[in-house]
mmCIF file of C-alpha atoms in Angstrom:
data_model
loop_
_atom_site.group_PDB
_atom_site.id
_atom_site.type_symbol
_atom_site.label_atom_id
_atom_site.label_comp_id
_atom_site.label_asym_id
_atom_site.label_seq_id
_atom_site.Cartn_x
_atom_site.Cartn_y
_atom_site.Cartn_z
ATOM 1 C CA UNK A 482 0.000 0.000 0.000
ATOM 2 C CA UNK A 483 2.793 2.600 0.313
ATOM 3 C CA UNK A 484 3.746 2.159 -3.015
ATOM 4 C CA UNK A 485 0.671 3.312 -3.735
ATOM 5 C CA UNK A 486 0.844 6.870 -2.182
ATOM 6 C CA UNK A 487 3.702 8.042 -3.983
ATOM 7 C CA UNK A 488 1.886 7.310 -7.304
ATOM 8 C CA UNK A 489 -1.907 8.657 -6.004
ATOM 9 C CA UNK A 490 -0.178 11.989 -4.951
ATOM 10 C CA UNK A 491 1.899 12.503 -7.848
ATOM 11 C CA UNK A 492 -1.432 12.164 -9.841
ATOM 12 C CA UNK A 493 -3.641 14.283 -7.676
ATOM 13 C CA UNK A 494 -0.781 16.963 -8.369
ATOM 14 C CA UNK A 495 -0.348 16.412 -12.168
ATOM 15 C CA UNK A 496 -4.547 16.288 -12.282
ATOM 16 C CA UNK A 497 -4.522 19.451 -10.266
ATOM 17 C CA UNK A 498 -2.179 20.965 -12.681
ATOM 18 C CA UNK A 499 -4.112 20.037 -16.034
ATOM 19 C CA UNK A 500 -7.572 20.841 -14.197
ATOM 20 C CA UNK A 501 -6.011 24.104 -13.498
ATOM 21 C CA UNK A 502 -4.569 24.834 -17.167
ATOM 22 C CA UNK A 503 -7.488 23.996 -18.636
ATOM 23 C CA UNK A 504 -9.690 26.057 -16.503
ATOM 24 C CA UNK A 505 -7.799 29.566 -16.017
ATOM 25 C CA UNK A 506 -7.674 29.966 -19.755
ATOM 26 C CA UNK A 507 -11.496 29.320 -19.847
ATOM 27 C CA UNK A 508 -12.466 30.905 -17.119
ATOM 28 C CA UNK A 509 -10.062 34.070 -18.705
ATOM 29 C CA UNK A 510 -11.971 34.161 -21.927
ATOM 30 C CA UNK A 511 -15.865 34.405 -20.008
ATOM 31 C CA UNK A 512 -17.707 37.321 -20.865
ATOM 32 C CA UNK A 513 -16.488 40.283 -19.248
ATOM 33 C CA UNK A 514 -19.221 42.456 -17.708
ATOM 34 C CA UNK A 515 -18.405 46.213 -18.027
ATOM 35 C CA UNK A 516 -19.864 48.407 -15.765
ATOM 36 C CA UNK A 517 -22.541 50.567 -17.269
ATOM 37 C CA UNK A 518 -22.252 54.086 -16.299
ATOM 38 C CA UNK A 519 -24.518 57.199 -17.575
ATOM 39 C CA UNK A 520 -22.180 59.329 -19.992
ATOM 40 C CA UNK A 521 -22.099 62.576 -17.777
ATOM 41 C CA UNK A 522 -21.965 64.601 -21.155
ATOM 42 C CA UNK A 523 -24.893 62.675 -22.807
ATOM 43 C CA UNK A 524 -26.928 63.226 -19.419
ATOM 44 C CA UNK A 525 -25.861 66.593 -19.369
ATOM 45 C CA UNK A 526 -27.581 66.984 -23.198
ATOM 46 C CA UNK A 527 -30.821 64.832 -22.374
ATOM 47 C CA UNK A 528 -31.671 66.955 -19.046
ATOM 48 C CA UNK A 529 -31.206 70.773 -21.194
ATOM 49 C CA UNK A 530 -33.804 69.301 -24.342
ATOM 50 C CA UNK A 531 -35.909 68.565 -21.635
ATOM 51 C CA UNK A 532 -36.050 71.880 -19.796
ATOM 52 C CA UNK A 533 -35.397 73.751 -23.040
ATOM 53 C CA UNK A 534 -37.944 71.849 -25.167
ATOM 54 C CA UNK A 535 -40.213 69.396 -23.233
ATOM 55 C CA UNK A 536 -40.828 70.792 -20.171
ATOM 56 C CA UNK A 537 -41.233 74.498 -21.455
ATOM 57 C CA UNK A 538 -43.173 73.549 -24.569
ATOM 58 C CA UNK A 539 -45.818 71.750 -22.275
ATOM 59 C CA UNK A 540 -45.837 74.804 -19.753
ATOM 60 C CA UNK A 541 -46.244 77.230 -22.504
ATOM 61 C CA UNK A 542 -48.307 75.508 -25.364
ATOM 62 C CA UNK A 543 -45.547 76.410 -27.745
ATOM 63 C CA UNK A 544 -45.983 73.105 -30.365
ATOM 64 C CA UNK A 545 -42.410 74.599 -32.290
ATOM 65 C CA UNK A 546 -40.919 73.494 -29.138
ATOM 66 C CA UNK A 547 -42.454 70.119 -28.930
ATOM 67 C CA UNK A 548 -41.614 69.395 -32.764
ATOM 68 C CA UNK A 549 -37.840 70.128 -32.583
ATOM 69 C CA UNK A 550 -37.782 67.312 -29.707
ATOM 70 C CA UNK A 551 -40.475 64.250 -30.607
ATOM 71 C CA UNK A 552 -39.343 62.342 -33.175
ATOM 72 C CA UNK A 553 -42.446 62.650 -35.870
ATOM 73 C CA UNK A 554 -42.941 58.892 -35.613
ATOM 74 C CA UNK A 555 -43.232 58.909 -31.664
ATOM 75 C CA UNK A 556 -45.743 57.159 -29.499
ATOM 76 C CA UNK A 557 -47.415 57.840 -26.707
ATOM 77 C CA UNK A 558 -49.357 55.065 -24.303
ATOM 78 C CA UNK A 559 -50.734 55.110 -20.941
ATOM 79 C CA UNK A 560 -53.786 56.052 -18.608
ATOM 80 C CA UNK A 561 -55.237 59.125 -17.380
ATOM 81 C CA UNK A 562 -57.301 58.589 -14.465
ATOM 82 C CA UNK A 563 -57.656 55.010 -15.567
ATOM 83 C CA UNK A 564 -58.869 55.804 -19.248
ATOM 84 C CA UNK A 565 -56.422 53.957 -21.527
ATOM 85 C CA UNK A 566 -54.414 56.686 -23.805
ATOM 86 C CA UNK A 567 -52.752 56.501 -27.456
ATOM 87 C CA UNK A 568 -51.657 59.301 -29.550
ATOM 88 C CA UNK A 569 -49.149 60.094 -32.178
ATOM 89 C CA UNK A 570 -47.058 62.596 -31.335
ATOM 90 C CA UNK A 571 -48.537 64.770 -34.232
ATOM 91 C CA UNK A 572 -51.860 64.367 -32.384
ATOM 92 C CA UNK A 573 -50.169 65.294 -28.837
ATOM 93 C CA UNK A 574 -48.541 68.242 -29.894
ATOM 94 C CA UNK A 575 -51.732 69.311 -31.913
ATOM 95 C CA UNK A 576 -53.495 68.633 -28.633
ATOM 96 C CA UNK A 577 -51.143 70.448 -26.590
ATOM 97 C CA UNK A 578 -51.490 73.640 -29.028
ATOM 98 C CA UNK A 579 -54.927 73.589 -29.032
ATOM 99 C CA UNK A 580 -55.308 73.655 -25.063
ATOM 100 C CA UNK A 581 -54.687 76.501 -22.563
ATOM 101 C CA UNK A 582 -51.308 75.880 -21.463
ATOM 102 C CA UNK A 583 -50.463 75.972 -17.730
ATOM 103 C CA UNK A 584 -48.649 79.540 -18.333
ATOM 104 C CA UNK A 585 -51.479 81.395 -19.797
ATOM 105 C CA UNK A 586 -53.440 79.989 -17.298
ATOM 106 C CA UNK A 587 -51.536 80.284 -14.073
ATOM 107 C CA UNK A 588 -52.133 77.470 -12.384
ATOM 108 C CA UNK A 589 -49.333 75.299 -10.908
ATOM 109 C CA UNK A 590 -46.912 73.424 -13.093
ATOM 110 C CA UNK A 591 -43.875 71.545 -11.478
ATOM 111 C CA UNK A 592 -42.073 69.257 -13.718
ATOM 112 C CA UNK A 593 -39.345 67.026 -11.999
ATOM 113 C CA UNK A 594 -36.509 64.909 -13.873
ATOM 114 C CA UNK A 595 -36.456 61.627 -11.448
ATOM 115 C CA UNK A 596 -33.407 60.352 -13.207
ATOM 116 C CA UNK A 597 -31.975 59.295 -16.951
ATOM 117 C CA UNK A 598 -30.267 56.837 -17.946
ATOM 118 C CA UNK A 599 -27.686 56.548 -20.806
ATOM 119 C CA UNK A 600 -27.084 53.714 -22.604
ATOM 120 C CA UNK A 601 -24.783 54.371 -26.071
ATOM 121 C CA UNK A 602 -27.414 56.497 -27.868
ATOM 122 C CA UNK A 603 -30.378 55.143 -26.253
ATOM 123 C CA UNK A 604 -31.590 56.538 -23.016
ATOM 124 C CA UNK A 605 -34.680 56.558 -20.589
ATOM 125 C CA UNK A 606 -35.979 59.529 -18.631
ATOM 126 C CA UNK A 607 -38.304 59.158 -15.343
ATOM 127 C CA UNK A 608 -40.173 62.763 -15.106
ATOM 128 C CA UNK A 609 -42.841 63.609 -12.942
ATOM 129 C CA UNK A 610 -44.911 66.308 -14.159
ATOM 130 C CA UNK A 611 -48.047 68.256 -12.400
ATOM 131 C CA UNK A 612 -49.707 70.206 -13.887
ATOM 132 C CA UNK A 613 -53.974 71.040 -13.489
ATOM 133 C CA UNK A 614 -55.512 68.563 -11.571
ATOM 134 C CA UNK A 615 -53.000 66.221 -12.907
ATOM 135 C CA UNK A 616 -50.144 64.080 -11.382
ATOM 136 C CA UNK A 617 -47.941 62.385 -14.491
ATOM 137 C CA UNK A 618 -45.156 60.528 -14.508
ATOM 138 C CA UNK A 619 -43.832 59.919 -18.062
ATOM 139 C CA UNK A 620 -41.320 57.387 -19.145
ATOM 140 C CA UNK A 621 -39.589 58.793 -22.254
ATOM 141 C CA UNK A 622 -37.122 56.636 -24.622
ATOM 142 C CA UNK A 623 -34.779 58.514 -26.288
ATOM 143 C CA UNK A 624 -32.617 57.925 -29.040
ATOM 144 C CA UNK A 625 -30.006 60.010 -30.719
ATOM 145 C CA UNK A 626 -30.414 60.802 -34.543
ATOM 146 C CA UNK A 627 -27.691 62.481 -36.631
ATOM 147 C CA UNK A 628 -26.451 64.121 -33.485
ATOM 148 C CA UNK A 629 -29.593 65.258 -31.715
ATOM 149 C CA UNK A 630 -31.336 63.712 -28.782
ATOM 150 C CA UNK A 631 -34.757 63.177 -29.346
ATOM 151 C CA UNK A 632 -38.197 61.260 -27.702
ATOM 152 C CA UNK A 633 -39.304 58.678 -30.200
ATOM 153 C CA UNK A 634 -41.663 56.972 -27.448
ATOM 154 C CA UNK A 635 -43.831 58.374 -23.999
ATOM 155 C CA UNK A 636 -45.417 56.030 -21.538
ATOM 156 C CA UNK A 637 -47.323 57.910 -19.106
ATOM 157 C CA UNK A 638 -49.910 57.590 -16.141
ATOM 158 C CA UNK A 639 -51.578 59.843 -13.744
ATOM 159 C CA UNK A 640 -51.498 59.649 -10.445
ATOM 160 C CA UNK A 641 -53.603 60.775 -7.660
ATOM 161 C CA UNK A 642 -51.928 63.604 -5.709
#
């Protein structure tokens, strides 16, 4: 029997070595996870067209502003006080024009970016926007075309304040 040990050890070592050879190189070559983080710059570009265009152009009716920052193929979906809701976003920013806006009105408006998120040229906005008797939050999708950030879908819902 203590021939045997010699040899059993000696092959535990050499199967050691081949099991670890052949699994460092694998295990080196497994799909490296990169950490995703929000391009500061993109942000920074995302957050001022919605201030400068969707924000604004909902607080003052102005449809000029709306069309420089939905893409003309948008969508909009949601609910408004649990009434289902579609529109183009030709048929949103006609709606939006044809309304009294929350400026020439003067009642409250407070629109809120929750966060964004930046993905290449892909990103998502959280907003909260109130406004009337209304309590939205709005999920927009961005994307950026030939340069330009703009909202090519809106998911939104009210809720009660």
């Amino acid at each position: 029997m203590e021939e045997w040990v010699p040899v059993i050890i000696y092959n535990m070592k050499y199967l050691s070595l081949w099991a670890w050879l052949f699994i460092f190189p694998i295990s080196s070559f497994a799909q490296k996870t990169k950490i995703m983080k929000t391009d500061i710059t993109q942000e920074t570009e995302i957050r001022s067209a919605i201030e400068q265009y969707y924000f604004r152009g909902i607080y003052e009716g102005n449809t000029e502003l709306l069309k420089e920052i939905f893409h003309k193929d948008a969508l909009l979906f949601g609910d408004i006080k649990g009434v289902p809701y579609y529109k183009t976003a030709a048929q949103y920013i006609e709606g939006v024009g044809n309304r009294i806006s929350p400026e020439k009105s003067r009642k409250a408006f407070k629109a809120t970016i929750i966060s964004i998120d930046v993905i290449n040229t892909i990103a998502t906005a959280k907003l909260n926007v109130k406004m009337y008797d209304f309590n939205y939050y709005n999920f927009i999708t961005f994307h950026k075309i030939n340069g330009k950030w703009m909202i090519v879908n809106k998911t939104l819902t009210d809720v009660e304040l």
